[in-house]
CSV table of C-alpha atoms in Angstrom, one decimal:
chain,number,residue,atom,x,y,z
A,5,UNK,CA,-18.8,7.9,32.5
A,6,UNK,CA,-15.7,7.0,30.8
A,7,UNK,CA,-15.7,3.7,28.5
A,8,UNK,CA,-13.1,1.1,29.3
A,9,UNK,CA,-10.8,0.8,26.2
A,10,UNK,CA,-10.4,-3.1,25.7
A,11,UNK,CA,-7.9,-4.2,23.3
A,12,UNK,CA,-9.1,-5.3,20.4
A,13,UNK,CA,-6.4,-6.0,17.7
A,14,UNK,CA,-2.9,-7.7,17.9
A,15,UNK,CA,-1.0,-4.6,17.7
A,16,UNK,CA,-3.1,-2.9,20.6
A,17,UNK,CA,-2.0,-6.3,23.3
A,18,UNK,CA,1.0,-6.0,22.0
A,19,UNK,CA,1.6,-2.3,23.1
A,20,UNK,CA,-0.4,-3.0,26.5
A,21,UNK,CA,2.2,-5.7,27.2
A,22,UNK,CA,4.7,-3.1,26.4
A,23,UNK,CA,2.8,-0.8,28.9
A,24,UNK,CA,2.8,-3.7,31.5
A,25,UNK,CA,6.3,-4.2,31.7
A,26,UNK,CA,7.1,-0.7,32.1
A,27,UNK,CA,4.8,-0.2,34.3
A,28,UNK,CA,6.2,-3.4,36.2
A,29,UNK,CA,9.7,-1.7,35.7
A,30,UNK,CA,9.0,1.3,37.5
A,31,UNK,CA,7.9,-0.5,40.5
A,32,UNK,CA,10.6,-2.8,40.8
A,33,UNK,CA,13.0,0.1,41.2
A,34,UNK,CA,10.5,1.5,44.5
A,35,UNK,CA,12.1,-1.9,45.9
A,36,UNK,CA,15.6,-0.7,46.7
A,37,UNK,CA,18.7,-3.0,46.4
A,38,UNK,CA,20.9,-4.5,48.9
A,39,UNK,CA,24.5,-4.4,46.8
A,40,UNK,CA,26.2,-6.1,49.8
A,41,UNK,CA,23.9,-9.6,49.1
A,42,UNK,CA,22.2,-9.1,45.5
A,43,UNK,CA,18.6,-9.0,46.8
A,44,UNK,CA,15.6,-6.5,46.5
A,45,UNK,CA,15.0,-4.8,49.8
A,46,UNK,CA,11.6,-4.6,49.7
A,47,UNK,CA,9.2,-7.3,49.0
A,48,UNK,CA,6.0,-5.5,48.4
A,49,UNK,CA,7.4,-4.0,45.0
A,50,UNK,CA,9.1,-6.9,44.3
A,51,UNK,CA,6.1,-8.6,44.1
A,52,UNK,CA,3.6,-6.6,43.0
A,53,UNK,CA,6.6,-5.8,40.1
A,54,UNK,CA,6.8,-9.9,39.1
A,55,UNK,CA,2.9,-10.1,38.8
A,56,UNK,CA,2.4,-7.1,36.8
A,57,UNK,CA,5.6,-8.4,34.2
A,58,UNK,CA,4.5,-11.7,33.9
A,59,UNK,CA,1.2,-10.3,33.0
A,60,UNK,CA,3.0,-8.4,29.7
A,61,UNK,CA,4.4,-11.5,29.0
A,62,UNK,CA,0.9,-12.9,28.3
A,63,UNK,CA,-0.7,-10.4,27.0
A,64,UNK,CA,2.4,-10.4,24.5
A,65,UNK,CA,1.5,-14.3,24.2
A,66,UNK,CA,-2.5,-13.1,23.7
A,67,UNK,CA,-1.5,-10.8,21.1
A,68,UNK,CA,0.0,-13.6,19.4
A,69,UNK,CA,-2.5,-15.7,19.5
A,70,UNK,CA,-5.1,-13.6,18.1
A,71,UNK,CA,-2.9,-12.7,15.5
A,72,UNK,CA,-1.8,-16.7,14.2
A,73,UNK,CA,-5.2,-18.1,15.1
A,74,UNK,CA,-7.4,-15.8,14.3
A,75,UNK,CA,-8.9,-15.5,17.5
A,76,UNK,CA,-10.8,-12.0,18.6
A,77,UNK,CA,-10.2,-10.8,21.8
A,78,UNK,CA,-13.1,-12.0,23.8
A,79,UNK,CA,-12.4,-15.6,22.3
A,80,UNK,CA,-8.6,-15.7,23.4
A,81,UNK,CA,-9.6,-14.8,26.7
A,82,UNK,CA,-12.2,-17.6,27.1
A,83,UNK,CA,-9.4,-20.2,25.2
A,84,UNK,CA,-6.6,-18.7,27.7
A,85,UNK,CA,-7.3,-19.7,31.2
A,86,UNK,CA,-4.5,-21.2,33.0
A,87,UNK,CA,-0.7,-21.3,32.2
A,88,UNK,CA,-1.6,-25.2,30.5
A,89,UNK,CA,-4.2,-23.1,27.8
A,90,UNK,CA,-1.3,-20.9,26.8
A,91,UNK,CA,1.5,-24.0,26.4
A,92,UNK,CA,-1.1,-26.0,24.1
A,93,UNK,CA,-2.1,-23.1,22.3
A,94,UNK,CA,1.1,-22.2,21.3
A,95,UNK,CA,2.8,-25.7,20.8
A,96,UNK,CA,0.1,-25.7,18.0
A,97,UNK,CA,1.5,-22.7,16.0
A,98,UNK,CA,3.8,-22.3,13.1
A,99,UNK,CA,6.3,-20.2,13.8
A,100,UNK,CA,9.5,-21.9,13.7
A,101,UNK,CA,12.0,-21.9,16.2
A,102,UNK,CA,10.2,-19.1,18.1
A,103,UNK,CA,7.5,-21.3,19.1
A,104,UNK,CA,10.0,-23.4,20.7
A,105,UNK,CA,11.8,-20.2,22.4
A,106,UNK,CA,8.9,-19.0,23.5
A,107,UNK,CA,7.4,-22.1,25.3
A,108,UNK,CA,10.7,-22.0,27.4
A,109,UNK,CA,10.7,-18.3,28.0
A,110,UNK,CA,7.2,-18.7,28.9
A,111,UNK,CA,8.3,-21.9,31.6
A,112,UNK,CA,11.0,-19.3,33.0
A,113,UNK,CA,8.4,-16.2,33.3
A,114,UNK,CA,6.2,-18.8,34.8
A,115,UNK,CA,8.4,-20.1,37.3
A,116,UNK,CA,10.9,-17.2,38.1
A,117,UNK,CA,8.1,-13.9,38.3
A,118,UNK,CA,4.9,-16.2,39.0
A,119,UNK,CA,5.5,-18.9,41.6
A,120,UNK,CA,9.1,-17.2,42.9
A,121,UNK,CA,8.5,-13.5,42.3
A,122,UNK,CA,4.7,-13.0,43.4
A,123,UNK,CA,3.4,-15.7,45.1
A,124,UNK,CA,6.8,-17.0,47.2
A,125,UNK,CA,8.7,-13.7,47.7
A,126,UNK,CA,11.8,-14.4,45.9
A,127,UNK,CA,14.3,-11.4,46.3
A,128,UNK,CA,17.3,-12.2,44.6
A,129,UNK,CA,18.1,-9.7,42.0
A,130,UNK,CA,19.6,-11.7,39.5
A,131,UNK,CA,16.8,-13.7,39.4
A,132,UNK,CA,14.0,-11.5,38.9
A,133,UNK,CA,16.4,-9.4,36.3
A,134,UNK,CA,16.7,-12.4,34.3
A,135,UNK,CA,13.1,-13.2,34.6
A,136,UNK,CA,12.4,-9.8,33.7
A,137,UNK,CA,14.7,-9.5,30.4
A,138,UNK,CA,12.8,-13.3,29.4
A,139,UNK,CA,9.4,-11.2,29.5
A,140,UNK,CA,11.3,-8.4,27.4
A,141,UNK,CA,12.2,-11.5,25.4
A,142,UNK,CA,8.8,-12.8,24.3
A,143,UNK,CA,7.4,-9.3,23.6
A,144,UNK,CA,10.3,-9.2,20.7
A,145,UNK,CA,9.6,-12.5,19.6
A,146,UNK,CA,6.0,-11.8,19.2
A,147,UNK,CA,6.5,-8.7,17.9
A,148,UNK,CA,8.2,-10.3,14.4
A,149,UNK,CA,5.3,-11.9,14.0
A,150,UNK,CA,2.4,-9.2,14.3
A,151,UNK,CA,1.1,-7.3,11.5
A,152,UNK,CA,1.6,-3.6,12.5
A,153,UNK,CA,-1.3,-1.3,11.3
């Protein structure tokens, strides 16, 4: 039986939100585009596409955590449990103006590929492009800040 492989450093979350959001990439172009009105055609990819990019985005957000707070990777999963978790976690960090630029990225993610892109079935391709270059956003933010091995 094959053993799970669980990240267990910065730089590994880091490259499985990297993963994630191609992953979530490749789906999003099974949805097909209607040129005449700006929308994804199909809803199914569209969605299952927005869940699986906002999940890079944390993981990107995880990644940083471990990495300024010192936090392994079971404990940021017990300390990161709702969208609330991750805002007060990283409103607590030093990081400059990133922290600040990411707690809004994070808000867009949130609200454009969470609530609109999975759970609500928001089309519109503009949209879910821009919430998909904010995720592409935070994994380059955090990246500056973790210590490659």
């Amino acid at each position: 039986m094959a053993k799970v492989k669980i990240p267990e450093t910065p730089a590994e979350r880091l490259e499985l939100a990297k993963r994630y959001l191609q992953n979530a990439k490749d789906m999003l172009r099974m949805a097909g585009i209607n040129k005449e009105i700006g929308f994804y055609e199909d809803v199914k990819y569209v969605s299952a596409a927005s869940g699986t990019a906002y999940l890079a985005a944390l993981e990107a957000l995880r990644a940083l955590l471990m990495e300024k707070m010192g936090w392994d990777s079971d404990g940021v999963k017990k300390r990161t449990k709702d969208i609330g978790s991750y805002r007060k976690a990283l409103k607590s960090l030093s990081i400059g103006k990133d922290r600040d630029a990411l707690l809004y990225l994070l808000r867009d993610v949130y609200n454009i590929l969470h609530l609109g892109g999975y759970y609500r079935e928001l089309q519109d391709k503009k949209a879910i492009d821009s919430g998909f270059e904010k995720v592409a956003k935070i994994i380059q933010i955090v990246e500056k800040h973790i210590t490659q091995p």
